[in-house]
Coordinates of C-alpha atoms and ligand atoms in Angstrom, one line a residue:
X70 CA 6.7 52.0 -8.9
X71 CA 9.4 49.6 -7.6
X72 CA 10.1 46.6 -9.8
X73 CA 9.1 44.3 -6.8
X74 CA 5.7 46.0 -6.4
X75 CA 5.1 46.0 -10.1
X76 CA 5.7 42.2 -10.3
X77 CA 3.5 41.7 -7.2
X78 CA 0.6 43.7 -8.6
X79 CA 0.9 42.0 -12.0
X80 CA 0.8 38.5 -10.4
X81 CA -2.2 39.3 -8.3
X82 CA -4.0 40.7 -11.4
X83 CA -3.3 37.4 -13.3
X84 CA -4.4 35.4 -10.2
X85 CA -7.6 37.3 -10.0
X86 CA -8.3 36.8 -13.7
X87 CA -7.7 33.1 -13.6
X88 CA -9.9 32.7 -10.5
X89 CA -12.7 34.8 -11.9
X90 CA -15.5 32.5 -12.9
X91 CA -17.0 33.2 -16.3
X92 CA -20.5 34.7 -16.0
X93 CA -23.4 32.3 -16.4
X94 CA -23.7 31.2 -20.0
X95 CA -20.2 32.6 -20.8
X96 CA -17.6 30.4 -22.5
X97 CA -14.6 29.6 -20.3
X98 CA -11.2 30.5 -21.6
X99 CA -9.6 27.9 -24.0
X100 CA -7.3 27.9 -27.0
X101 CA -8.8 29.5 -30.1
X102 CA -11.2 27.0 -31.8
X103 CA -11.5 25.0 -28.6
X104 CA -14.0 24.9 -25.8
X105 CA -12.6 24.0 -22.4
X106 CA -15.2 21.9 -20.8
X107 CA -15.5 22.7 -17.1
X108 CA -15.0 19.9 -14.7
X109 CA -18.1 18.7 -13.0
X110 CA -19.4 15.9 -10.8
X111 CA -21.9 13.4 -12.3
X112 CA -23.8 10.6 -10.6
X113 CA -21.7 7.3 -10.3
X114 CA -23.4 3.9 -10.4
X115 CA -21.2 1.0 -9.2
X116 CA -23.8 -1.7 -9.1
X117 CA -22.5 -3.8 -12.0
X118 CA -19.8 -6.4 -12.2
X119 CA -19.6 -6.3 -16.0
X120 CA -20.6 -3.5 -18.4
X121 CA -21.0 -4.4 -22.0
X122 CA -20.8 -1.3 -24.3
X123 CA -22.8 -1.8 -27.4
X124 CA -25.6 -4.4 -27.9
X125 CA -24.8 -5.8 -31.4
X126 CA -24.1 -9.4 -32.1
X127 CA -20.9 -9.4 -30.0
X128 CA -22.6 -7.3 -27.2
X129 CA -25.6 -9.6 -26.9
X130 CA -23.3 -12.6 -26.8
X131 CA -21.1 -11.0 -24.1
X132 CA -24.1 -9.9 -22.0
X133 CA -25.7 -13.3 -22.0
X134 CA -22.3 -15.1 -21.3
X135 CA -21.7 -12.8 -18.3
X136 CA -25.2 -12.7 -16.9
X137 CA -25.6 -16.5 -17.1
X138 CA -22.4 -16.8 -15.2
X139 CA -24.0 -15.0 -12.3
X140 CA -22.5 -11.5 -12.9
X141 CA -24.6 -8.4 -12.5
X142 CA -24.5 -7.2 -16.1
X143 CA -25.5 -4.0 -18.0
X144 CA -25.7 -3.4 -21.7
X145 CA -25.3 0.2 -22.8
X146 CA -26.6 0.7 -26.3
X147 CA -26.9 3.8 -28.4
X148 CA -30.0 2.6 -30.4
X149 CA -33.4 1.4 -29.3
X150 CA -33.0 -2.4 -29.8
X151 CA -30.4 -5.1 -29.5
X152 CA -28.7 -6.6 -32.6
X153 CA -26.6 -3.8 -34.1
X154 CA -26.0 -4.5 -37.8
X155 CA -28.3 -7.5 -37.6
X156 CA -31.3 -5.3 -36.7
X157 CA -30.5 -1.5 -36.9
X158 CA -28.6 -2.3 -40.1
X159 CA -31.2 -4.8 -41.5
X160 CA -28.4 -7.2 -42.4
X161 CA -30.8 -10.1 -42.9
X162 CA -28.2 -12.7 -43.7
X163 CA -25.8 -14.4 -41.3
X164 CA -22.5 -16.1 -42.0
X165 CA -20.4 -18.6 -40.0
X166 CA -23.1 -19.5 -37.4
X167 CA -22.1 -22.4 -35.2
X168 CA -24.1 -25.6 -34.9
X169 CA -24.4 -25.3 -31.1
X170 CA -24.0 -22.8 -28.2
X171 CA -25.5 -19.3 -28.4
X172 CA -25.7 -19.4 -32.2
X173 CA -27.9 -22.5 -32.1
X174 CA -30.1 -20.9 -29.4
X175 CA -30.8 -17.9 -31.6
X176 CA -31.5 -20.1 -34.6
X177 CA -34.0 -22.2 -32.7
X178 CA -35.8 -19.1 -31.4
X179 CA -36.0 -17.6 -34.9
X180 CA -37.4 -20.9 -36.1
X181 CA -40.0 -20.9 -33.3
X182 CA -41.2 -17.6 -34.7
X183 CA -41.1 -18.7 -38.3
X184 CA -38.5 -16.0 -39.0
X185 CA -35.9 -17.9 -40.9
X186 CA -36.1 -18.2 -44.7
X187 CA -33.6 -20.2 -46.6
X188 CA -30.1 -21.4 -45.9
X189 CA -29.1 -23.9 -43.2
X190 CA -27.8 -23.7 -39.6
X191 CA -24.6 -22.0 -40.7
X192 CA -25.7 -19.3 -43.2
X193 CA -29.3 -18.2 -43.4
X194 CA -31.8 -15.4 -44.0
X195 CA -33.7 -14.0 -41.0
X196 CA -36.3 -11.3 -40.3
X197 CA -34.5 -8.3 -38.6
X198 CA -37.5 -7.4 -36.5
X199 CA -38.0 -10.9 -35.2
X200 CA -34.3 -10.9 -34.3
X201 CA -34.9 -7.8 -32.0
X202 CA -37.5 -9.6 -29.9
X203 CA -35.5 -12.9 -29.8
X204 CA -32.5 -11.0 -28.5
X205 CA -34.5 -9.0 -25.9
X206 CA -36.1 -12.2 -24.6
X207 CA -32.7 -13.9 -24.3
X208 CA -31.1 -10.9 -22.5
X209 CA -33.9 -10.6 -20.0
X210 CA -34.1 -14.4 -19.3
X211 CA -30.4 -14.3 -18.6
X212 CA -30.9 -11.4 -16.2
X213 CA -28.9 -8.7 -18.1
X214 CA -30.1 -5.1 -17.6
X215 CA -30.4 -3.0 -20.8
X216 CA -29.9 0.8 -21.2
X217 CA -31.0 2.0 -24.6
X218 CA -30.6 5.4 -26.3
X219 CA -27.4 5.9 -24.3
X220 CA -24.0 6.6 -25.8
X221 CA -20.6 5.6 -24.3
X222 CA -18.7 8.8 -24.6
X223 CA -15.8 8.6 -22.2
X224 CA -13.5 6.2 -20.3
X225 CA -11.5 7.0 -17.2
X226 CA -8.3 5.1 -16.7
X227 CA -6.2 5.1 -13.5
X228 CA -3.2 3.0 -12.7
X229 CA -3.4 1.4 -16.1
X230 CA -6.9 0.1 -15.5
X231 CA -10.3 1.2 -16.8
X232 CA -12.2 2.4 -13.8
X233 CA -15.2 4.4 -15.1
X234 CA -17.3 4.6 -18.2
X235 CA -19.0 7.9 -19.0
X236 CA -22.3 7.9 -20.9
X237 CA -24.7 10.5 -22.3
X238 CA -28.4 10.1 -22.7
X239 CA -31.8 11.7 -21.9
X240 CA -30.7 11.2 -18.3
X241 CA -27.7 13.5 -18.9
X242 CA -24.1 12.5 -18.3
X243 CA -23.6 9.5 -16.0
X244 CA -20.6 7.6 -14.7
X245 CA -20.5 3.8 -14.3
X246 CA -18.0 1.7 -12.3
X247 CA -17.5 -2.0 -13.0
X248 CA -14.9 -4.7 -12.5
X249 CA -14.6 -5.4 -16.3
X250 CA -15.8 -3.5 -19.3
X251 CA -16.3 -5.1 -22.7
X252 CA -16.2 -2.9 -25.7
X253 CA -18.7 -4.3 -28.3
X254 CA -19.3 -1.0 -30.1
X255 CA -18.0 -2.5 -33.3
X256 CA -15.9 0.6 -33.8
X257 CA -13.9 0.3 -30.6
X258 CA -15.2 3.6 -29.3
X259 CA -14.6 2.8 -25.6
X260 CA -11.1 1.6 -26.1
X261 CA -10.3 4.7 -28.1
X262 CA -11.7 7.0 -25.4
X263 CA -9.6 5.1 -22.9
X264 CA -6.5 6.0 -24.9
X265 CA -5.8 2.5 -26.2
X266 CA -3.9 2.1 -29.4
X267 CA -5.7 0.9 -32.5
X268 CA -5.3 0.4 -36.3
X269 CA -7.9 1.6 -38.9
X270 CA -7.9 0.8 -42.6
X271 CA -5.0 -0.4 -44.7
X272 CA -1.5 0.3 -43.5
X273 CA -0.3 2.5 -46.4
X274 CA -3.2 4.7 -47.5
X275 CA -5.8 4.0 -44.7
X276 CA -8.3 2.6 -47.3
X277 CA -11.5 1.4 -45.8
X278 CA -14.1 -1.1 -46.9
X279 CA -17.3 0.7 -47.8
X280 CA -20.5 1.0 -45.8
X281 CA -23.9 -0.2 -47.2
X282 CA -27.4 1.1 -46.6
X283 CA -30.0 -1.6 -46.7
X284 CA -33.7 -1.4 -47.4
X285 CA -36.7 -3.7 -47.1
X286 CA -38.9 -3.6 -50.2
X287 CA -42.3 -5.1 -51.2
X288 CA -42.7 -6.5 -54.7
X289 CA -45.8 -7.6 -56.7
X290 CA -44.7 -11.2 -57.3
X291 CA -41.5 -12.5 -55.7
X292 CA -41.5 -15.6 -57.9
X293 CA -40.8 -13.4 -61.0
X294 CA -37.6 -12.1 -59.3
X295 CA -36.5 -15.6 -58.2
X296 CA -33.3 -15.6 -60.4
X297 CA -32.2 -12.3 -58.9
X298 CA -32.4 -13.4 -55.3
X299 CA -29.3 -14.8 -53.6
X300 CA -29.8 -18.3 -52.4
X301 CA -26.2 -19.5 -51.6
X302 CA -27.4 -22.9 -50.5
X303 CA -28.9 -23.7 -53.8
X304 CA -26.1 -22.7 -56.1
X305 CA -23.3 -21.5 -53.9
X306 CA -21.2 -18.4 -54.6
X307 CA -21.6 -18.7 -58.4
X308 CA -25.4 -18.5 -58.0
X309 CA -25.0 -15.4 -55.9
X310 CA -22.7 -13.8 -58.5
X311 CA -25.2 -14.7 -61.3
X312 CA -28.1 -13.2 -59.4
X313 CA -26.3 -9.9 -58.7
X314 CA -25.3 -9.6 -62.4
X315 CA -29.0 -9.6 -63.3
X316 CA -29.8 -6.9 -60.7
X317 CA -26.8 -4.9 -62.0
X318 CA -28.2 -5.2 -65.6
X319 CA -31.7 -4.1 -64.5
X320 CA -30.2 -1.0 -62.9
X321 CA -28.0 -0.1 -65.9
X322 CA -31.0 -0.6 -68.1
X323 CA -32.8 2.2 -66.3
X324 CA -29.8 4.4 -66.6
X325 CA -28.4 3.9 -63.0
X326 CA -24.8 2.9 -62.5
X327 CA -25.0 1.7 -58.9
X328 CA -22.3 2.4 -56.3
X329 CA -22.2 -1.3 -55.5
X330 CA -21.6 -3.6 -58.5
X331 CA -23.0 -6.7 -56.8
X332 CA -26.5 -5.5 -55.8
X333 CA -27.8 -8.3 -53.6
X334 CA -31.3 -9.4 -52.8
X335 CA -32.5 -11.7 -50.0
X336 CA -35.9 -13.1 -49.6
X337 CA -37.5 -12.3 -46.2
X338 CA -40.8 -14.2 -46.9
X339 CA -43.9 -13.4 -48.8
X340 CA -43.4 -10.6 -51.3
X341 CA -40.8 -9.0 -49.1
X342 CA -37.1 -8.6 -50.1
X343 CA -34.0 -7.1 -48.6
X344 CA -32.1 -4.9 -51.0
X345 CA -28.3 -4.5 -50.3
X346 CA -27.7 -2.3 -53.4
X347 CA -25.5 0.5 -52.2
X348 CA -21.9 1.2 -51.2
X349 CA -20.6 4.4 -49.5
X350 CA -16.9 4.9 -49.8
X351 CA -14.3 6.5 -47.5
X352 CA -16.6 6.7 -44.4
X353 CA -14.6 6.9 -41.2
X354 CA -16.3 5.5 -38.0
X355 CA -14.9 8.4 -36.0
X356 CA -16.5 11.1 -38.1
X357 CA -20.2 12.0 -37.5
X358 CA -20.0 14.2 -40.6
X359 CA -18.8 11.2 -42.8
X360 CA -21.6 9.0 -41.4
X361 CA -24.2 11.6 -42.0
X362 CA -23.1 12.3 -45.5
X363 CA -23.1 8.6 -46.3
X364 CA -26.5 8.1 -44.9
X365 CA -28.1 11.0 -46.8
X366 CA -26.4 10.0 -50.1
X367 CA -27.2 6.3 -49.6
X368 CA -30.9 6.9 -48.8
X369 CA -31.2 9.1 -51.9
X370 CA -29.5 6.5 -54.1
X371 CA -31.6 3.6 -52.8
X372 CA -34.9 5.5 -53.4
X373 CA -33.7 6.5 -56.8
X374 CA -33.0 2.9 -57.7
X375 CA -36.3 1.6 -56.3
X376 CA -38.4 4.3 -58.0
X377 CA -36.7 3.8 -61.3
X378 CA -37.2 0.1 -61.2
X379 CA -40.8 0.5 -60.1
X380 CA -41.7 2.4 -63.3
X381 CA -40.5 -0.4 -65.6
X382 CA -42.7 -3.1 -67.1
X383 CA -40.5 -5.8 -65.6
X384 CA -40.6 -8.1 -62.5
X385 CA -39.7 -5.0 -60.6
X386 CA -42.9 -3.2 -61.5
X387 CA -44.3 -1.2 -58.5
X388 CA -41.5 -2.3 -56.2
X389 CA -41.9 -0.1 -53.0
X390 CA -39.5 0.6 -50.2
X391 CA -41.2 -0.1 -46.9
X392 CA -38.3 0.4 -44.4
X393 CA -34.8 1.7 -44.7
X394 CA -32.2 0.7 -42.1
X395 CA -31.8 2.9 -39.0
X396 CA -28.0 2.7 -39.0
X397 CA -25.8 2.5 -42.1
X398 CA -23.8 -0.7 -42.0
X399 CA -20.2 -0.1 -41.1
X400 CA -17.9 -2.9 -42.3
X401 CA -14.6 -1.5 -41.0
X402 CA -13.8 0.6 -37.9
X403 CA -11.0 0.5 -35.4
X404 CA -9.0 -2.7 -34.7
X405 CA -7.9 -2.3 -31.1
X406 CA -4.4 -3.6 -30.2
X407 CA -4.8 -6.7 -28.0
X408 CA -2.5 -9.1 -26.2
X409 CA -2.6 -11.1 -29.5
X410 CA -3.1 -9.9 -33.1
X411 CA -5.0 -12.3 -35.4
X412 CA -3.2 -12.4 -38.8
X413 CA -3.9 -13.6 -42.3
X414 CA -1.3 -16.3 -41.7
X415 CA -3.5 -17.6 -38.8
X416 CA -6.6 -17.6 -41.1
X417 CA -4.9 -19.2 -44.1
X418 CA -2.9 -21.7 -41.9
X419 CA -5.8 -22.8 -39.7
X420 CA -4.2 -21.6 -36.4
X421 CA -5.1 -23.4 -33.2
X422 CA -5.1 -21.9 -29.7
X423 CA -5.7 -23.4 -26.3
X424 CA -7.6 -20.2 -25.3
X425 CA -9.9 -20.1 -28.4
X426 CA -12.8 -17.7 -28.0
X427 CA -14.3 -19.0 -31.3
X428 CA -13.3 -20.9 -34.4
X429 CA -13.8 -18.9 -37.6
X430 CA -14.5 -20.7 -40.9
X431 CA -15.5 -17.8 -43.2
X432 CA -13.1 -16.7 -46.0
X433 CA -11.7 -13.3 -46.5
X434 CA -14.2 -11.0 -48.2
X435 CA -12.9 -7.5 -48.9
X436 CA -15.2 -5.0 -50.6
X437 CA -13.5 -2.4 -52.9
X438 CA -12.5 0.8 -51.2
X439 CA -13.7 3.2 -54.0
X440 CA -16.2 3.4 -56.8
X441 CA -13.6 2.9 -59.6
X442 CA -12.1 -0.3 -58.1
X443 CA -15.7 -1.5 -57.4
X444 CA -16.3 -1.4 -61.1
X445 CA -13.3 -3.6 -61.8
X446 CA -13.4 -6.0 -58.9
X447 CA -16.2 -5.5 -56.3
X448 CA -15.1 -8.1 -53.8
X449 CA -11.7 -9.8 -53.3
X450 CA -11.9 -13.3 -51.8
X451 CA -9.1 -15.3 -50.1
X452 CA -9.8 -18.9 -48.9
X453 CA -9.0 -19.7 -45.3
X454 CA -8.9 -22.9 -43.2
X455 CA -10.9 -23.0 -39.9
X456 CA -8.9 -21.0 -37.4
X457 CA -9.1 -20.1 -33.7
X458 CA -9.4 -16.5 -32.4
X459 CA -7.6 -16.6 -29.0
X460 CA -9.1 -14.9 -26.0
X461 CA -6.0 -12.7 -25.8
X462 CA -7.1 -11.0 -29.1
X463 CA -10.1 -9.8 -27.0
X464 CA -8.0 -8.2 -24.2
X465 CA -7.0 -4.6 -24.6
X466 CA -3.2 -4.5 -24.6
X467 CA -2.9 -0.9 -23.2
X468 CA -5.6 -0.8 -20.6
X469 CA -6.5 -3.5 -18.1
X470 CA -10.1 -4.4 -17.1
X471 CA -11.0 -3.6 -20.7
X472 CA -11.9 -6.3 -23.3
X473 CA -13.3 -6.2 -26.8
X474 CA -15.5 -8.5 -28.8
X475 CA -16.8 -8.4 -32.4
X476 CA -15.3 -6.6 -35.3
X477 CA -13.1 -4.2 -33.1
X478 CA -10.9 -7.0 -31.7
X479 CA -7.1 -7.1 -32.4
X480 CA -6.2 -8.4 -35.9
X481 CA -4.7 -7.4 -39.2
X482 CA -7.0 -5.8 -41.9
X483 CA -7.2 -8.9 -44.1
X484 CA -7.9 -11.3 -41.2
X485 CA -10.6 -8.9 -40.0
X486 CA -12.3 -9.2 -43.4
X487 CA -12.9 -12.9 -42.5
X488 CA -13.6 -13.0 -38.7
X489 CA -15.9 -9.9 -38.7
X490 CA -19.0 -11.8 -39.8
X491 CA -21.8 -12.2 -37.2
X492 CA -21.5 -15.9 -36.3
X493 CA -18.0 -15.2 -35.0
X494 CA -19.0 -11.9 -33.4
X495 CA -21.8 -13.4 -31.3
X496 CA -19.9 -16.6 -30.4
X497 CA -16.7 -14.8 -29.4
X498 CA -18.9 -12.3 -27.4
X499 CA -20.4 -15.1 -25.5
X500 CA -16.9 -16.5 -24.7
X501 CA -15.7 -13.0 -23.7
X502 CA -18.7 -12.6 -21.3
X503 CA -18.0 -16.0 -19.7
X504 CA -14.3 -15.4 -19.4
X505 CA -14.8 -11.9 -17.9
X506 CA -17.1 -13.6 -15.3
X507 CA -14.5 -16.2 -14.5
X508 CA -11.8 -13.6 -14.0
X509 CA -14.1 -11.5 -11.7
X510 CA -15.0 -14.5 -9.6
X511 CA -11.3 -15.4 -9.3
X512 CA -10.3 -11.8 -8.4
X513 CA -8.2 -11.6 -11.5
X514 CA -8.0 -9.1 -14.4
X515 CA -7.9 -9.7 -18.2
X516 CA -4.2 -8.8 -18.3
X517 CA -3.5 -12.0 -16.3
X518 CA -4.4 -13.9 -19.5
X519 CA -1.1 -12.6 -21.1
X520 CA 0.6 -15.8 -19.9
X521 CA -2.0 -18.1 -21.7
Ligands
FAD851 C1 -23.1 -3.9 -45.2 C2 -22.6 -5.1 -44.4 C3 -22.8 -6.3 -44.8 C4 -22.4 -7.4 -44.1 N1 -22.7 -8.7 -44.5 C5 -22.6 -9.7 -43.6 C6 -23.3 -10.9 -43.8 O1 -23.9 -11.1 -44.9 N2 -23.3 -11.8 -42.8 C7 -22.7 -11.7 -41.7 O2 -22.7 -12.5 -40.8 N3 -22.0 -10.5 -41.4 C8 -22.0 -9.5 -42.3 N4 -21.4 -8.3 -42.1 C9 -20.5 -8.1 -40.9 C10 -21.2 -7.9 -39.6 O3 -22.5 -7.4 -39.8 C11 -20.5 -7.1 -38.6 O4 -19.1 -7.3 -38.6 C12 -21.0 -7.5 -37.2 O5 -22.3 -7.0 -37.1 C13 -20.1 -7.1 -36.1 O6 -20.8 -7.2 -34.8 P1 -20.5 -6.2 -33.7 O7 -21.4 -6.6 -32.5 O8 -19.0 -6.2 -33.4 O9 -20.8 -4.7 -34.2 P2 -22.1 -4.0 -34.7 O10 -23.1 -5.0 -35.4 O11 -21.7 -2.8 -35.4 O12 -22.8 -3.6 -33.3 C14 -22.3 -2.5 -32.5 C15 -23.4 -2.1 -31.6 O13 -22.9 -1.1 -30.7 C16 -23.7 0.1 -30.7 N5 -22.8 1.2 -30.4 C17 -21.8 1.7 -31.3 N6 -21.2 2.7 -30.7 C18 -21.7 2.9 -29.5 C19 -21.4 3.8 -28.4 N7 -20.5 4.7 -28.5 N8 -22.2 3.7 -27.3 C20 -23.2 2.8 -27.2 N9 -23.5 1.9 -28.2 C21 -22.7 1.9 -29.3 C22 -24.4 0.1 -32.0 O14 -25.6 0.8 -32.0 C23 -24.6 -1.4 -32.3 O15 -25.8 -1.9 -31.7 C24 -21.8 -7.2 -42.8 C25 -21.5 -5.9 -42.4 C26 -22.0 -4.8 -43.1 C27 -21.8 -3.5 -42.6

């Protein structure tokens, strides 16, 4: 065979092979250990002005802010309720609420249902299930649409702007166009899918704050456990520390060295308490395997603790778990790079910004990253002065038409351990929703805020 014919035949064989479609059900060619997903068309919905990804404290704030400003707004939420860590995580205690705005509206509605117990307007105990109905009422009155049981799984960027969100649910894969997307997934999932840069954990060793798995328990007589229940407003931080020491002693007495050395109890009314007794270490928000392991281990530990305490002849006698959280509480995920990065200096120095999205007053509160340091010092605190979080920290630096609110905004790790609490998340979310609406009505994009 002539060399020319040989090359021609060889090329047509390669061409035929690459054009040949794999038979139905057959895996298409990819690198070993990889599956090359075939391209496909999916339904595209472009009805919305603003899409809020994640319906936690930040997401509900953003959705209400946008919808009340006249924007057609959708919230995409992977769970079956609004509230995120507030509800799915059974948090039961808020820090840094504001005496006005969206925070005050939530407080008043919880009060109308008799679902607040202890604390004042700034920090208080609430019932997680009442929070679910309060937030759904507020979202629907504002006119925001909700889409539950739906994961944000992809983000398409063109010309430096986020154009399309991809979701997966019982409805299959769907695509969503909008003028502005707000990532309120807590972990910055959408920004990461869009290819935006982010930080996670401490700079040197990537250490992360632990997760906690909360449980609601019923006790025989809540009054007998009064000295073990945290009531910040009565005795401040010292009272909290004293109460957790008693819980720690109770656990050590039944032969359990708990993963969290400040086991905390909140009173949800009647003989019902919230137990935050567990820490899970080294859990990455981008690892389903880590999150699964942590959830299984944590549930086991929490049941072991409750069952051991229930067998004692003590105020804990017959304590019973009545509900464990649906989602393990993730303190620390991605911190997406924004047009501004909030720093510890801002928090300690009381920074002021003309474009403030909220004013944080909570101190730095970092939980130990591993069991050993938890034994020595469970929580490291640093005092701060009231400081502003500028709207620019809520604008994704690398991708336009994409904003963040809540714990995934742009900041250093230590400042994050202060601004992450829920009063700040919901308030900055509300500001982000309103700002996104203003930008849309003025035909501008979030990157135009760079000049603020
Ligand atoms: C154990 C623990 C204790 C804490 N203690 C306190 C406290 O006492 N007081 C206080 O105020 N704050 C406390 N915090 C901090 C606070 O709870 C969080 O920082 C806050 O909830 C952040 O709000 P967020 O809306 O940014 O995120 P989240 O509350 O995490 O909400 C994110 C929402 O997005 C959804 N979501 C995530 N990924 C996707 C996806 N890919 N697609 C669709 N939806 C998605 C989730 O289901 C969730 O509803 C605590 C946190 C933890 C974990």
